[in-house]
Short mmCIF file of C-alpha atoms and ligand atoms in Angstrom, two decimals:
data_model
loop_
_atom_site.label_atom_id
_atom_site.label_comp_id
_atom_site.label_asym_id
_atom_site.label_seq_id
_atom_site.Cartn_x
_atom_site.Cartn_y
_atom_site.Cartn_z
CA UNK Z 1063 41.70 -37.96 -58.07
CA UNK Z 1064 39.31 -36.09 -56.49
CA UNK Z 1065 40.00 -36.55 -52.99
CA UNK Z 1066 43.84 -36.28 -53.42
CA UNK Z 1067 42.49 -32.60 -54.69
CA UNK Z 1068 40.54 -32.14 -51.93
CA UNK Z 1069 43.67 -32.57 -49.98
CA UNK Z 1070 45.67 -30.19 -51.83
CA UNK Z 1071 43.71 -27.83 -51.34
CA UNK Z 1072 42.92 -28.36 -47.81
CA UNK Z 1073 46.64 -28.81 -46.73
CA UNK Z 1074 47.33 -25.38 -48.38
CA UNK Z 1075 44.18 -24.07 -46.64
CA UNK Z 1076 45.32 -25.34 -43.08
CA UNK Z 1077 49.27 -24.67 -43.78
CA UNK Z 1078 48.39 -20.72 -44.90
CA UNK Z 1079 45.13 -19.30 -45.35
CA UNK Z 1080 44.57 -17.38 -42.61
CA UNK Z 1081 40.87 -16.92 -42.29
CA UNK Z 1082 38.64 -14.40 -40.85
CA UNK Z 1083 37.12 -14.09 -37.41
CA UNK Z 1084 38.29 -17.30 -36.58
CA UNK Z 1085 40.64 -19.56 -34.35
CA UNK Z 1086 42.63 -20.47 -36.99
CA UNK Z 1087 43.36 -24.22 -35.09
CA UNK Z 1088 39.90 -24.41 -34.60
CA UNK Z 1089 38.36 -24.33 -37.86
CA UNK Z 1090 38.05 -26.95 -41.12
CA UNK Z 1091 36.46 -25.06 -44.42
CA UNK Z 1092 35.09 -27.61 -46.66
CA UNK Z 1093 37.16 -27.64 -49.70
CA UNK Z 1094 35.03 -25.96 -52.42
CA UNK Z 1095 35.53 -27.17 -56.08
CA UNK Z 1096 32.57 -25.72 -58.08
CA UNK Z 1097 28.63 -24.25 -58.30
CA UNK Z 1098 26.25 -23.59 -60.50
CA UNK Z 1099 22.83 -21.48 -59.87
CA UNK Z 1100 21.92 -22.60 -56.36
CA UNK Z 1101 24.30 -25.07 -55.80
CA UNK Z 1102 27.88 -25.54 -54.98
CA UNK Z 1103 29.93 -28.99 -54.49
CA UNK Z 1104 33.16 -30.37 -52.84
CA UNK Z 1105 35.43 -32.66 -54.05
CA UNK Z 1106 33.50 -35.80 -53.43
CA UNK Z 1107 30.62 -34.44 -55.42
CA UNK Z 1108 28.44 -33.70 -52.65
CA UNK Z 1109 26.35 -30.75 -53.76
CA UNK Z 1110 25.02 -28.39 -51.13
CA UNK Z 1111 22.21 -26.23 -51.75
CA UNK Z 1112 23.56 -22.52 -51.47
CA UNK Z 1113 20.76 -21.27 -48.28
CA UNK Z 1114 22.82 -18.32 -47.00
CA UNK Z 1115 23.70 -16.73 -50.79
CA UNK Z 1116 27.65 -17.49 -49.41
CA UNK Z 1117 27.54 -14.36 -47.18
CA UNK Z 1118 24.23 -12.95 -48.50
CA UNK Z 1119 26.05 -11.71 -51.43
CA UNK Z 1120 25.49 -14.72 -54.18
CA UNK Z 1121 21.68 -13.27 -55.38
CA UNK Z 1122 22.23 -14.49 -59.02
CA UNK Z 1123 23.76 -17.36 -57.75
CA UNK Z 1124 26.79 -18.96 -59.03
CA UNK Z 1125 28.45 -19.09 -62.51
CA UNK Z 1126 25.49 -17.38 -64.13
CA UNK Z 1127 26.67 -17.61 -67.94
CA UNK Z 1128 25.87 -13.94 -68.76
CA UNK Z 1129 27.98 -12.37 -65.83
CA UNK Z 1130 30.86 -14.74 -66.94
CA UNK Z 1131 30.64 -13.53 -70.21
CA UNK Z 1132 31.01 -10.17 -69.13
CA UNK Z 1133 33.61 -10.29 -67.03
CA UNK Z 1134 35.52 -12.47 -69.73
CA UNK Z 1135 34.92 -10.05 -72.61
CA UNK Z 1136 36.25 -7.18 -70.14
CA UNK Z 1137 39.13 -9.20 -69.00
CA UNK Z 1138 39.81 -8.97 -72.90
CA UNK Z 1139 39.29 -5.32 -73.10
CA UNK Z 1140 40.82 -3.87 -70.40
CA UNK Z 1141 41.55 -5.57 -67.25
CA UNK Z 1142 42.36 -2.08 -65.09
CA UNK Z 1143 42.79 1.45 -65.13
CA UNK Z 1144 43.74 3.28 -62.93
CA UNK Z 1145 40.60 6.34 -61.13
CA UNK Z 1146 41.79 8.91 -62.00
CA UNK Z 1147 40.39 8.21 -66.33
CA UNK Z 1148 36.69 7.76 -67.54
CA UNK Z 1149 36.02 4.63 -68.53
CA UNK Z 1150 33.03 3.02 -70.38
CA UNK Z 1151 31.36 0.59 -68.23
CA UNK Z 1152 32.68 2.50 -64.96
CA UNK Z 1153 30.54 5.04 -66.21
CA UNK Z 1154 27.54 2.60 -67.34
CA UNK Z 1155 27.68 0.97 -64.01
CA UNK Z 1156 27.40 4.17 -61.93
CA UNK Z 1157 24.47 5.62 -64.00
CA UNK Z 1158 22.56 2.25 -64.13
CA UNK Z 1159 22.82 2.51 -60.09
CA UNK Z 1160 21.95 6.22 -60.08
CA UNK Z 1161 18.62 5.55 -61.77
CA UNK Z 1162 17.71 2.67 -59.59
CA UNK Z 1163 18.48 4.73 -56.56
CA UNK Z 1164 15.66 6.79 -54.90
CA UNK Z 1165 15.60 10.38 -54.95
CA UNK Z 1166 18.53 12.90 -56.68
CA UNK Z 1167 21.27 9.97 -55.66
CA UNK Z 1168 22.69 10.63 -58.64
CA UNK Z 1169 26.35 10.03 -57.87
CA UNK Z 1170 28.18 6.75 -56.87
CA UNK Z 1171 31.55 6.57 -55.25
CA UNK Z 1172 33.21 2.97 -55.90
CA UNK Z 1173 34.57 1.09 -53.21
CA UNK Z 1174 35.95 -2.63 -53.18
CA UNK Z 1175 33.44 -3.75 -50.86
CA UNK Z 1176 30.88 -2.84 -47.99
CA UNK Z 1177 33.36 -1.54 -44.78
CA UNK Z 1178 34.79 0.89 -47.40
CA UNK Z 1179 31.86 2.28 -48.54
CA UNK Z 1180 30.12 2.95 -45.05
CA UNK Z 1181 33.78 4.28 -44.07
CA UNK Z 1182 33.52 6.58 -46.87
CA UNK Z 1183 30.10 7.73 -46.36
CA UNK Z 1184 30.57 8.66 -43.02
CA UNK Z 1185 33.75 10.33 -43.76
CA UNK Z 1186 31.24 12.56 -46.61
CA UNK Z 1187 28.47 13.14 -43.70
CA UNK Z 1188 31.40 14.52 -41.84
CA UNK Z 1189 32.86 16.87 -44.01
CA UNK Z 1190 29.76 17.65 -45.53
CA UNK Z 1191 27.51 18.83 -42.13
CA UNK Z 1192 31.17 19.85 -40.25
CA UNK Z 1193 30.29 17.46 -37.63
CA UNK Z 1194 31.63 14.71 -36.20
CA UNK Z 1195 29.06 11.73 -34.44
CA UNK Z 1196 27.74 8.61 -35.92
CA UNK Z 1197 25.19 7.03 -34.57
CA UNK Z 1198 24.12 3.26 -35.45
CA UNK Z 1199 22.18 0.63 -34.35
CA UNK Z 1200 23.41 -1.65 -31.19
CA UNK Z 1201 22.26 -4.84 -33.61
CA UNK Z 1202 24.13 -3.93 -36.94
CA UNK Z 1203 26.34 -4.73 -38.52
CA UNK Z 1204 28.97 -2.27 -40.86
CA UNK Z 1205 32.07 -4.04 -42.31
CA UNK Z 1206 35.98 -4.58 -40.43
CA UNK Z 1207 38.33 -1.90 -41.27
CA UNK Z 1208 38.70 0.78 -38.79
CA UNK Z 1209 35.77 2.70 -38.77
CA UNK Z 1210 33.76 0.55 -40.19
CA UNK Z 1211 33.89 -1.47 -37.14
CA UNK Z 1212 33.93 1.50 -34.61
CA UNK Z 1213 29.96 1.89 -36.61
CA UNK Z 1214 29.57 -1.82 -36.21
CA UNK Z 1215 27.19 -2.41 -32.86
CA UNK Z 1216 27.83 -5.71 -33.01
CA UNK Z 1217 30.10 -8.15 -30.89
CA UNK Z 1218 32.50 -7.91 -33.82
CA UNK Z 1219 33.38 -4.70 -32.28
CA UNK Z 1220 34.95 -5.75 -29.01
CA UNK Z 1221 37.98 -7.15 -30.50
CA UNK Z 1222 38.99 -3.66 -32.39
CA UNK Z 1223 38.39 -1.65 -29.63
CA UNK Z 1224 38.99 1.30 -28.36
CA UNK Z 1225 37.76 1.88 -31.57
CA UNK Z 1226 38.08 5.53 -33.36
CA UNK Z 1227 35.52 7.87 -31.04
CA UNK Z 1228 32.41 9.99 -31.90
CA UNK Z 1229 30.23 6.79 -32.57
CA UNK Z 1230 27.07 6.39 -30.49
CA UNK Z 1231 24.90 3.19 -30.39
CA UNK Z 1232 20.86 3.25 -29.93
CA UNK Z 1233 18.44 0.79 -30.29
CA UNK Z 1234 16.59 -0.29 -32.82
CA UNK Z 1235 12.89 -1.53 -33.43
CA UNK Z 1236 12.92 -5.31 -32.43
CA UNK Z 1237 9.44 -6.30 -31.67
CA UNK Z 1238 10.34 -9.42 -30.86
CA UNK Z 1239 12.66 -8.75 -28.27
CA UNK Z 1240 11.64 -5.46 -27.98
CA UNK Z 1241 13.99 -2.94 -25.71
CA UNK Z 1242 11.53 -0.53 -24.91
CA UNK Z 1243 8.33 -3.23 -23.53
CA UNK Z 1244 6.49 -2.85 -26.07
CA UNK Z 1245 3.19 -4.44 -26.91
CA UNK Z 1246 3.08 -4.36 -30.72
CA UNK Z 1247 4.57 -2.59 -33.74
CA UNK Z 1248 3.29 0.63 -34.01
CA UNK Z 1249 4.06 0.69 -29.96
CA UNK Z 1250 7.86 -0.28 -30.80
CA UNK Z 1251 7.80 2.09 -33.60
CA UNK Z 1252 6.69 5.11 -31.43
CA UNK Z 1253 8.98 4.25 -28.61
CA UNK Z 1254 11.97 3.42 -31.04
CA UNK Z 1255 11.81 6.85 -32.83
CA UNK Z 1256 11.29 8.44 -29.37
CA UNK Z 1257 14.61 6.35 -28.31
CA UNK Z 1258 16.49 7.87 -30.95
CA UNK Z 1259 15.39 11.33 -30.54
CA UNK Z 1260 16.30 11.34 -27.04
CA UNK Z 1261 19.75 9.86 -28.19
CA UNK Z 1262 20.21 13.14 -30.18
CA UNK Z 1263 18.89 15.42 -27.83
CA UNK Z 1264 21.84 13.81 -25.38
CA UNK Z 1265 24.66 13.49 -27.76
CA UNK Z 1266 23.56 17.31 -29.03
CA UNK Z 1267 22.32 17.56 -32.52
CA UNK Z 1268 24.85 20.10 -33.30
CA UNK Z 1269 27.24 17.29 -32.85
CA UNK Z 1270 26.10 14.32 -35.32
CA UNK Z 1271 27.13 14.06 -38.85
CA UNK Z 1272 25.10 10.90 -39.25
CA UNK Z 1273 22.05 8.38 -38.37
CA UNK Z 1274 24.07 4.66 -39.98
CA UNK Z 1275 21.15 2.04 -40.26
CA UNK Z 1276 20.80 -1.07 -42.10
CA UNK Z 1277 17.39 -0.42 -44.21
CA UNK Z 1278 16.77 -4.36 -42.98
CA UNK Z 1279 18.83 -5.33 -40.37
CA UNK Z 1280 20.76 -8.33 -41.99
CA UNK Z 1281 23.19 -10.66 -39.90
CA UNK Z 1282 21.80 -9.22 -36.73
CA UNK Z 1283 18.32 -10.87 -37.06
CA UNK Z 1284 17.07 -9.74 -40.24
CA UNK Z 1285 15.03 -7.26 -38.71
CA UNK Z 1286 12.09 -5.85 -41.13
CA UNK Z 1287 11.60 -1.67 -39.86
CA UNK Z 1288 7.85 -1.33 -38.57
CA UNK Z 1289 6.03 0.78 -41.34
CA UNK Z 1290 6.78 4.47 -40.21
CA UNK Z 1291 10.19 3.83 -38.23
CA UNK Z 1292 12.15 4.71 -41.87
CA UNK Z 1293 10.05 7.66 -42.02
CA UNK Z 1294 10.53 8.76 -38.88
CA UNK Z 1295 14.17 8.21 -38.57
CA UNK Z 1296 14.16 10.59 -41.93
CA UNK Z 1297 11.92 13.21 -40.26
CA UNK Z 1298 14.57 13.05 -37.24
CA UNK Z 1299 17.43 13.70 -39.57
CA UNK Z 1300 15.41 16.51 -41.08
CA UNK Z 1301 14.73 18.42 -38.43
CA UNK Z 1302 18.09 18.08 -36.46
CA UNK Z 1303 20.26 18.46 -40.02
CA UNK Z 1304 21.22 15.13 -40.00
CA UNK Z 1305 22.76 13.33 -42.84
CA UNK Z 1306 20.29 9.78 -43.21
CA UNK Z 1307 23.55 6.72 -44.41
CA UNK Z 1308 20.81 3.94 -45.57
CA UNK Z 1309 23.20 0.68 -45.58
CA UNK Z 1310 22.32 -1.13 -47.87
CA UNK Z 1311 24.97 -3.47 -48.77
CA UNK Z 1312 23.09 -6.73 -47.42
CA UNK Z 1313 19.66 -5.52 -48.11
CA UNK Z 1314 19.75 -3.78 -51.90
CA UNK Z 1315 19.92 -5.40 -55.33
CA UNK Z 1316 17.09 -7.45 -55.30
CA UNK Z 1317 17.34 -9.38 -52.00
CA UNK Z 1318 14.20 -7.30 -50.14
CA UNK Z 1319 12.26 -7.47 -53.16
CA UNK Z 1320 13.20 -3.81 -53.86
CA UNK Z 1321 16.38 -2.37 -55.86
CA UNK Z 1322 17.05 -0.55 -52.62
CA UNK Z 1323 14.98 -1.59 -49.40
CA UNK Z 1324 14.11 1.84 -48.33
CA UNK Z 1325 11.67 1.55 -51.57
CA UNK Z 1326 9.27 -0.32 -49.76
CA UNK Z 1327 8.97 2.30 -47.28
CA UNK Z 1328 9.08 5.25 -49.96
CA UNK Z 1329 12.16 6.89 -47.70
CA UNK Z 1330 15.13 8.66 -49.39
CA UNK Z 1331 18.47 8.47 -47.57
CA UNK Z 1332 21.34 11.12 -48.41
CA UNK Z 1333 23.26 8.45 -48.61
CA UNK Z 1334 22.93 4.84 -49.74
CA UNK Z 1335 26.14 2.46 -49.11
CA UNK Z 1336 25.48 -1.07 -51.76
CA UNK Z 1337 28.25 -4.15 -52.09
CA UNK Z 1338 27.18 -7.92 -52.38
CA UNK Z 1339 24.31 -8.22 -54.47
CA UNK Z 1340 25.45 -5.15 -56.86
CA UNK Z 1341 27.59 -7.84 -58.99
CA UNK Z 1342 26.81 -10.97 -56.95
CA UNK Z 1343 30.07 -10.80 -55.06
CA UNK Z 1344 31.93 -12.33 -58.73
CA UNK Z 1345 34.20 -9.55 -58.35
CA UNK Z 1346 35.02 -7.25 -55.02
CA UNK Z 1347 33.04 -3.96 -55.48
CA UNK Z 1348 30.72 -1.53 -53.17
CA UNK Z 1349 30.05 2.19 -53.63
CA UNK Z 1350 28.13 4.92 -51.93
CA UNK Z 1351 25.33 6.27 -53.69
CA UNK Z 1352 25.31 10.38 -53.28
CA UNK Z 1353 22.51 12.94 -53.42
CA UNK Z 1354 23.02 16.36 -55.18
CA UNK Z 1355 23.24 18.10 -52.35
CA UNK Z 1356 26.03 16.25 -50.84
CA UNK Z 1357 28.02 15.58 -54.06
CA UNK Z 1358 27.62 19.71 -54.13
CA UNK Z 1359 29.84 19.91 -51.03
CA UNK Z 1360 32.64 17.97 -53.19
CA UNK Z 1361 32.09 20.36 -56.19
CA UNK Z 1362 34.43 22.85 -55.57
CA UNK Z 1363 36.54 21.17 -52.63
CA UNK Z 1364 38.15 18.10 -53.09
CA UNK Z 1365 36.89 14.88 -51.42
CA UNK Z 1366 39.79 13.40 -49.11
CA UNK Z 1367 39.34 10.11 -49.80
CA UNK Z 1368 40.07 7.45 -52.54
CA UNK Z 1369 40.87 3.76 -53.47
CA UNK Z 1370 43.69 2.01 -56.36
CA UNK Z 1371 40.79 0.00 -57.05
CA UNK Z 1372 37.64 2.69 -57.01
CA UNK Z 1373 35.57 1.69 -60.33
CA UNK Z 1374 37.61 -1.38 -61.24
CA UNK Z 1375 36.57 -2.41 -64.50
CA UNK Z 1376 36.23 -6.09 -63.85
CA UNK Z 1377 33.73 -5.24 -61.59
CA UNK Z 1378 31.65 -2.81 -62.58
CA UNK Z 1379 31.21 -4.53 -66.12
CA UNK Z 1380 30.12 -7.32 -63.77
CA UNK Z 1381 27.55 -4.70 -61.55
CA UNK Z 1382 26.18 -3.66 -66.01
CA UNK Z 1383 25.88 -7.58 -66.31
CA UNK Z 1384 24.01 -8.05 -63.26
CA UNK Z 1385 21.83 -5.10 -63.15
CA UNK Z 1386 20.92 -6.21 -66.82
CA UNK Z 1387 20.11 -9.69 -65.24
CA UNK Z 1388 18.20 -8.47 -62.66
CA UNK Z 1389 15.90 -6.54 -65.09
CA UNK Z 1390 15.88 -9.58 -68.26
CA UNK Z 1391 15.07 -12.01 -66.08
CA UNK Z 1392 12.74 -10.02 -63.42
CA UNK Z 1393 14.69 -11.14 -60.51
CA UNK Z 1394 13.57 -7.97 -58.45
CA UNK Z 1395 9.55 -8.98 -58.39
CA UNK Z 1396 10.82 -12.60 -58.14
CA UNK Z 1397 12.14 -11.97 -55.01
CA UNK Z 1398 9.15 -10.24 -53.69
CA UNK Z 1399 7.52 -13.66 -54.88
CA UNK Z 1400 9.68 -16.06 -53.33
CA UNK Z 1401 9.29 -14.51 -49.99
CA UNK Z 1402 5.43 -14.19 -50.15
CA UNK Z 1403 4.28 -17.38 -51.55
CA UNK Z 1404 7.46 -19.73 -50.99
CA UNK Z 1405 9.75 -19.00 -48.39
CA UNK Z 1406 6.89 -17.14 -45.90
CA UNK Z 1407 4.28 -19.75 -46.31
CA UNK Z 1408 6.90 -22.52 -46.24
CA UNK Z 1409 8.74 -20.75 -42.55
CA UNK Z 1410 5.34 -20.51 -41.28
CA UNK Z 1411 4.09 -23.97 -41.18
CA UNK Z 1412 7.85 -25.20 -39.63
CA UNK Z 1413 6.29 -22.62 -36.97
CA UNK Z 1414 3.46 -24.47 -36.55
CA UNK Z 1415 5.61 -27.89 -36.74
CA UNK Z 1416 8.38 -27.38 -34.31
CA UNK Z 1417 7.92 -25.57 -31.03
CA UNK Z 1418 11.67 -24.24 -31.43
CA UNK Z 1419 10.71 -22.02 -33.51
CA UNK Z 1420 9.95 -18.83 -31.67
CA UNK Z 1421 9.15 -16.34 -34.97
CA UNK Z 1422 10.10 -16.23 -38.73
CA UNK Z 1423 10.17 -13.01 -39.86
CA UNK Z 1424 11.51 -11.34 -43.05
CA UNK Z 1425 10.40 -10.64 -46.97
CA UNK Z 1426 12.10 -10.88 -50.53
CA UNK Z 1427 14.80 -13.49 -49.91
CA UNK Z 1428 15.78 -12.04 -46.76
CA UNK Z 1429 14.55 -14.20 -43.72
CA UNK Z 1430 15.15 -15.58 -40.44
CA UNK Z 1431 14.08 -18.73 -38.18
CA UNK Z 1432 14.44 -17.38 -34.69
CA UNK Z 1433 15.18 -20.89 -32.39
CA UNK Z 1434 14.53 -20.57 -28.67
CA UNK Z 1435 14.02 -23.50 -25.53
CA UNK Z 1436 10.88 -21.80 -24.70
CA UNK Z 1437 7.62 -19.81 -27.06
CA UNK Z 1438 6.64 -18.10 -23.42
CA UNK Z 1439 9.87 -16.60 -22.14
CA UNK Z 1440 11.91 -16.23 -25.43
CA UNK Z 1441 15.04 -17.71 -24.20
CA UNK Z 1442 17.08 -18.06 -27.04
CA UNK Z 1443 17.78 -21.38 -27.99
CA UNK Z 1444 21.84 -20.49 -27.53
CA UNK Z 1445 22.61 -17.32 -25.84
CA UNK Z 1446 23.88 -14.19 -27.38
CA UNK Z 1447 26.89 -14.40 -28.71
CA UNK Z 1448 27.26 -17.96 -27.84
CA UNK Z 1449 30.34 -19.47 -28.67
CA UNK Z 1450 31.90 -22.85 -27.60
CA UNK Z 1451 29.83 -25.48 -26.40
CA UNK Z 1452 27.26 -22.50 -25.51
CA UNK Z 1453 26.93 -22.92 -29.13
CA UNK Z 1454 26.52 -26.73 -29.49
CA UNK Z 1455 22.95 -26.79 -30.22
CA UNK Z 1456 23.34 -24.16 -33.21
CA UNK Z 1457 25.88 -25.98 -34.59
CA UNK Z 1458 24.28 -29.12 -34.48
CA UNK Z 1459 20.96 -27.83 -36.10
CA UNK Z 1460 23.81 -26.32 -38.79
CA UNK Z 1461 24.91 -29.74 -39.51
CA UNK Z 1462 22.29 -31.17 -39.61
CA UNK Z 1463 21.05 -29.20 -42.60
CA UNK Z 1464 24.44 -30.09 -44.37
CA UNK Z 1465 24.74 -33.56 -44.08
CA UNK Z 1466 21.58 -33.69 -46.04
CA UNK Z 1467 22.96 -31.38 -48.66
CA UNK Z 1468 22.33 -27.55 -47.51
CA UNK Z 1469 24.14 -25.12 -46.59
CA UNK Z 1470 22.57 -22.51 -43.97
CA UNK Z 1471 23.78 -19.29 -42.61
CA UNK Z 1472 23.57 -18.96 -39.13
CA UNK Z 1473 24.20 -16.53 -36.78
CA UNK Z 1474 23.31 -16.56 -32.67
CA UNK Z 1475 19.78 -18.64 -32.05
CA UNK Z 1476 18.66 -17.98 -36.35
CA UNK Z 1477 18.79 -19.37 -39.07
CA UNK Z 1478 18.55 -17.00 -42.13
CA UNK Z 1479 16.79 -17.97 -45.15
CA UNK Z 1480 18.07 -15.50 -47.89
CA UNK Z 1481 18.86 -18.12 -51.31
CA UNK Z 1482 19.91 -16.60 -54.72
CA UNK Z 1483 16.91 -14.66 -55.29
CA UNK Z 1484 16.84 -16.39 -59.11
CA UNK Z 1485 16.07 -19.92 -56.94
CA UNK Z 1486 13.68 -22.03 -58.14
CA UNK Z 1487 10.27 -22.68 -56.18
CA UNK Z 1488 11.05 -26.14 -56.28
CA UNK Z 1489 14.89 -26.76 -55.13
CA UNK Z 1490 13.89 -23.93 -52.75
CA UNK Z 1491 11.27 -25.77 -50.81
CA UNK Z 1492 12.98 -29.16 -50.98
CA UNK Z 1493 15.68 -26.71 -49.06
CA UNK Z 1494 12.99 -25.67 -46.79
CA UNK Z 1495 12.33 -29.06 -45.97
CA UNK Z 1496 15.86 -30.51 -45.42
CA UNK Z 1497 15.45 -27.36 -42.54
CA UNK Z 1498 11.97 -29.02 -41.36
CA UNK Z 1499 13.64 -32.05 -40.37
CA UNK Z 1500 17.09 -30.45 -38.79
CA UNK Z 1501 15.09 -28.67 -36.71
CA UNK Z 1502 14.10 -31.78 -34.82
CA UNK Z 1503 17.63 -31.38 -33.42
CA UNK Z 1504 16.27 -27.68 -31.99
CA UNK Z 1505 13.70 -29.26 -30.75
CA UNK Z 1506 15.34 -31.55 -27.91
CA UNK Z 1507 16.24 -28.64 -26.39
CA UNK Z 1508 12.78 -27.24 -26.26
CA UNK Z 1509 12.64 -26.60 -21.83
CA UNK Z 1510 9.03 -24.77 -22.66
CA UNK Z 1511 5.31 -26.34 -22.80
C1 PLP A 480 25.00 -4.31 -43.77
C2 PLP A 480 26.45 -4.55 -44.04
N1 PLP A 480 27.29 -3.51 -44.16
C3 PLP A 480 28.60 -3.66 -44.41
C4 PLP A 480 29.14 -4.91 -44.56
C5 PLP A 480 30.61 -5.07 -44.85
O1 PLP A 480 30.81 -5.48 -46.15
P1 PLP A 480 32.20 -6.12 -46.61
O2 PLP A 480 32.34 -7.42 -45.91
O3 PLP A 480 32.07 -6.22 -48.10
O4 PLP A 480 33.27 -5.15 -46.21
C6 PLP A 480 28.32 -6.04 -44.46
C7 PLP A 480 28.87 -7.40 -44.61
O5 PLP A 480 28.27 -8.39 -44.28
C8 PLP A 480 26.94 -5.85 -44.19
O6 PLP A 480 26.11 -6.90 -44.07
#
């Protein structure tokens, strides 16, 4: 029964789903029938541990029974309406977010997911300082619809380009790969904020709406800000009148240890765009968090923008459920945990096991395995952007993990480590250590000494 299923599903998979950012000839998903906490299974039974949060989006993992009941008891409520009425737990979810936010970001504007809300906070930075630049990060990453993607420094770009104009691209702090030579972090720090300033002092200040950054960088290396980059970026934005667009839609809810990352570094952003994690992904929803002064612009003068689906009840009585979760069950500080005595101690020693592992680097649940052929010279262990049989070794480290029952997210030379942040210690290191022995696989390709 179960593998006649299997193929049902897969035939109507292969005959038309068509999937994204993919050869659609090319590819085979893995039929998925079910999950629970951690763990999801295929047909056969075989139950993968859930490494990669789907796409970094799962942090209360799947089918937990609270956000279920939620979303059931709306569903017998009121399934929709329309965004143009109040409704009850449109209004819970938005003032449950505005008190977790930093600052006065005391407004949200719903979105169905994370392109629409950075679209939509750049569109407020531009109508709000009368400019029209936005400037992000070469290694970010900002969602698929048409500006969204234009923001996006990422090779995701190419495809959608010429893109829409005004958007310049800088560099980030990387100290691992660090653009700008330097020798440690507050080095890269200086030189990155220095970077950035020079970037505006080019572009002309009186030209830029908005600095776009992902508080953490996610899929493009899960890059953890040196202390004082946030600040300084903030202190640019300042001083040049410069609205600060904090993404947050990989990096908020719980995954950095944090409600919103930028706690950590005590920074307030004018703008704060959240998706994933804000209901768990169980249904579509994003938003931009707005400060006073911004919402102001939109008091008197409408705001030129707006969704069917802005504030769909489904989801936001899912974003109450999970945002209760979060707090019940302490899922924020659990995080923090997780990443300092699990996941950090446990990526450290396959540092000190495999010599294909160039750096680990990350906190919360929010981590990556950088692979390379050699610790001296930092060649990645695929190239950038690798796809093909460039790729080969990537993909073989990748299956490795899931023929012995996990399922990692990958992306370039990394592997990221960011599980439901509600994982237990246990599951999580027998994870760890299904990793330990795929990366024997890295290993053979190890060229260093
Ligand atoms: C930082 C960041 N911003 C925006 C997006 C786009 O979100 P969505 O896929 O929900 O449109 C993503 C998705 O991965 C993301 O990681």
């Amino acid at each position: 029964m179960t593998s006649s299923a299997a193929a049902d599903v897969r035939y109507n998979d292969r005959h038309h789903v068509f999937h994204s950012w993919s050869a659609q000839k090319l590819i085979d998903p893995l039929p998925a029938a079910g999950g629970e906490g951690s763990w999801f299974w295929d047909y056969e039974g075989k139950r993968y541990f859930d490494l990669g949060s789907q796409a970094v989006n799962l942090n209360l993992g799947h089918q937990h029974p609270k956000m279920v009941a939620a979303i059931l008891a709306q569903a017998a409520t009121l399934c929709t309406i329309a965004p143009w009425f109040a409704n009850d737990v449109r209004g819970e979810a938005a003032k449950l977010i505005a008190e977790r936010t930093p600052g006065d970001l005391n407004h949200v504007f719903f979105t169905n997911g994370g392109a629409e809300a950075t679209e939509n906070a750049a569109r407020m930075a531009r109508l709000h300082t009368g400019r029209h630049k936005v400037l992000t990060a070469y290694r970010s990453y900002h969602g698929a619809t048409g500006a969204a993607i234009a923001f996006t420094g990422d090779p995701r770009r190419w495809g959608s380009e010429p893109a829409i104009g005004g958007v310049v691209h800088f560099h980030g702090p990387y100290p691992y790969r660090s653009s700008f030579h330097a020798a440690n972090e507050p080095e890269e720090c200086a030189r990155a904020l220095a970077h950035l300033e020079q970037t505006i002092m080019f572009e002309g200040p009186g030209t830029i709406a908005a600095v776009m950054l992902e508080s953490v960088v996610g899929t493009n290396g899960i890059l953890v800000p040196p202390e004082g980059y946030l600040a300084g970026v903030r202190e640019l934005c300042d001083r040049f009148g410069i609205v600060l667009i904090c993404d947050e839609v990989m990096a908020g809810f719980g995954r950095c240890g944090e409600w919103f990352a930028v706690q950590r570094w005590h920074v307030t952003p004018d703008l704060i765009t959240f998706a994933k994690g804000v209901n768990s992904g169980y249904v579509p929803l994003g938003g931009v968090a707005i400060s006073e002064r911004i919402a102001a612009t939109f008091a008197e003068r409408a705001y030129p923008g707006g969704l069917t689906y802005s504030g769909h009840p489904l989801a936001c009585a899912a974003a109450v459920a999970s945002i209760r979760i979060l707090e019940e069950e302490g899922l924020i500080a659990n995080a923090r945990r997780l990443g300092e005595e699990v996941i950090g101690p446990a990526l450290q020693a396959l540092r000190e096991r495999h010599p294909s592992v160039g750096e680990v680097r990350g906190i919360g649940c929010f981590w990556a395995v950088e692979l390379v052929r050699d610790r001296a010279t930092r060649e990645m262990l695929v190239p950038f952007n690798a796809a093909g049989k460039d790729a080969v070794p990537m993909n073989r480290v990748a299956a490795a993990c899931k023929a012995k029952g996990v399922w990692p997210f990958t992306h370039f030379n990394r592997v990221h480590v960011a599980p439901p942040i509600n994982a237990r210690d246990g599951e999580l290191r027998q994870a760890i250590a299904v990793l330990d022995e795929a990366l024997a696989v890295a290993d053979e390709y190890y060229t260093g000494r």
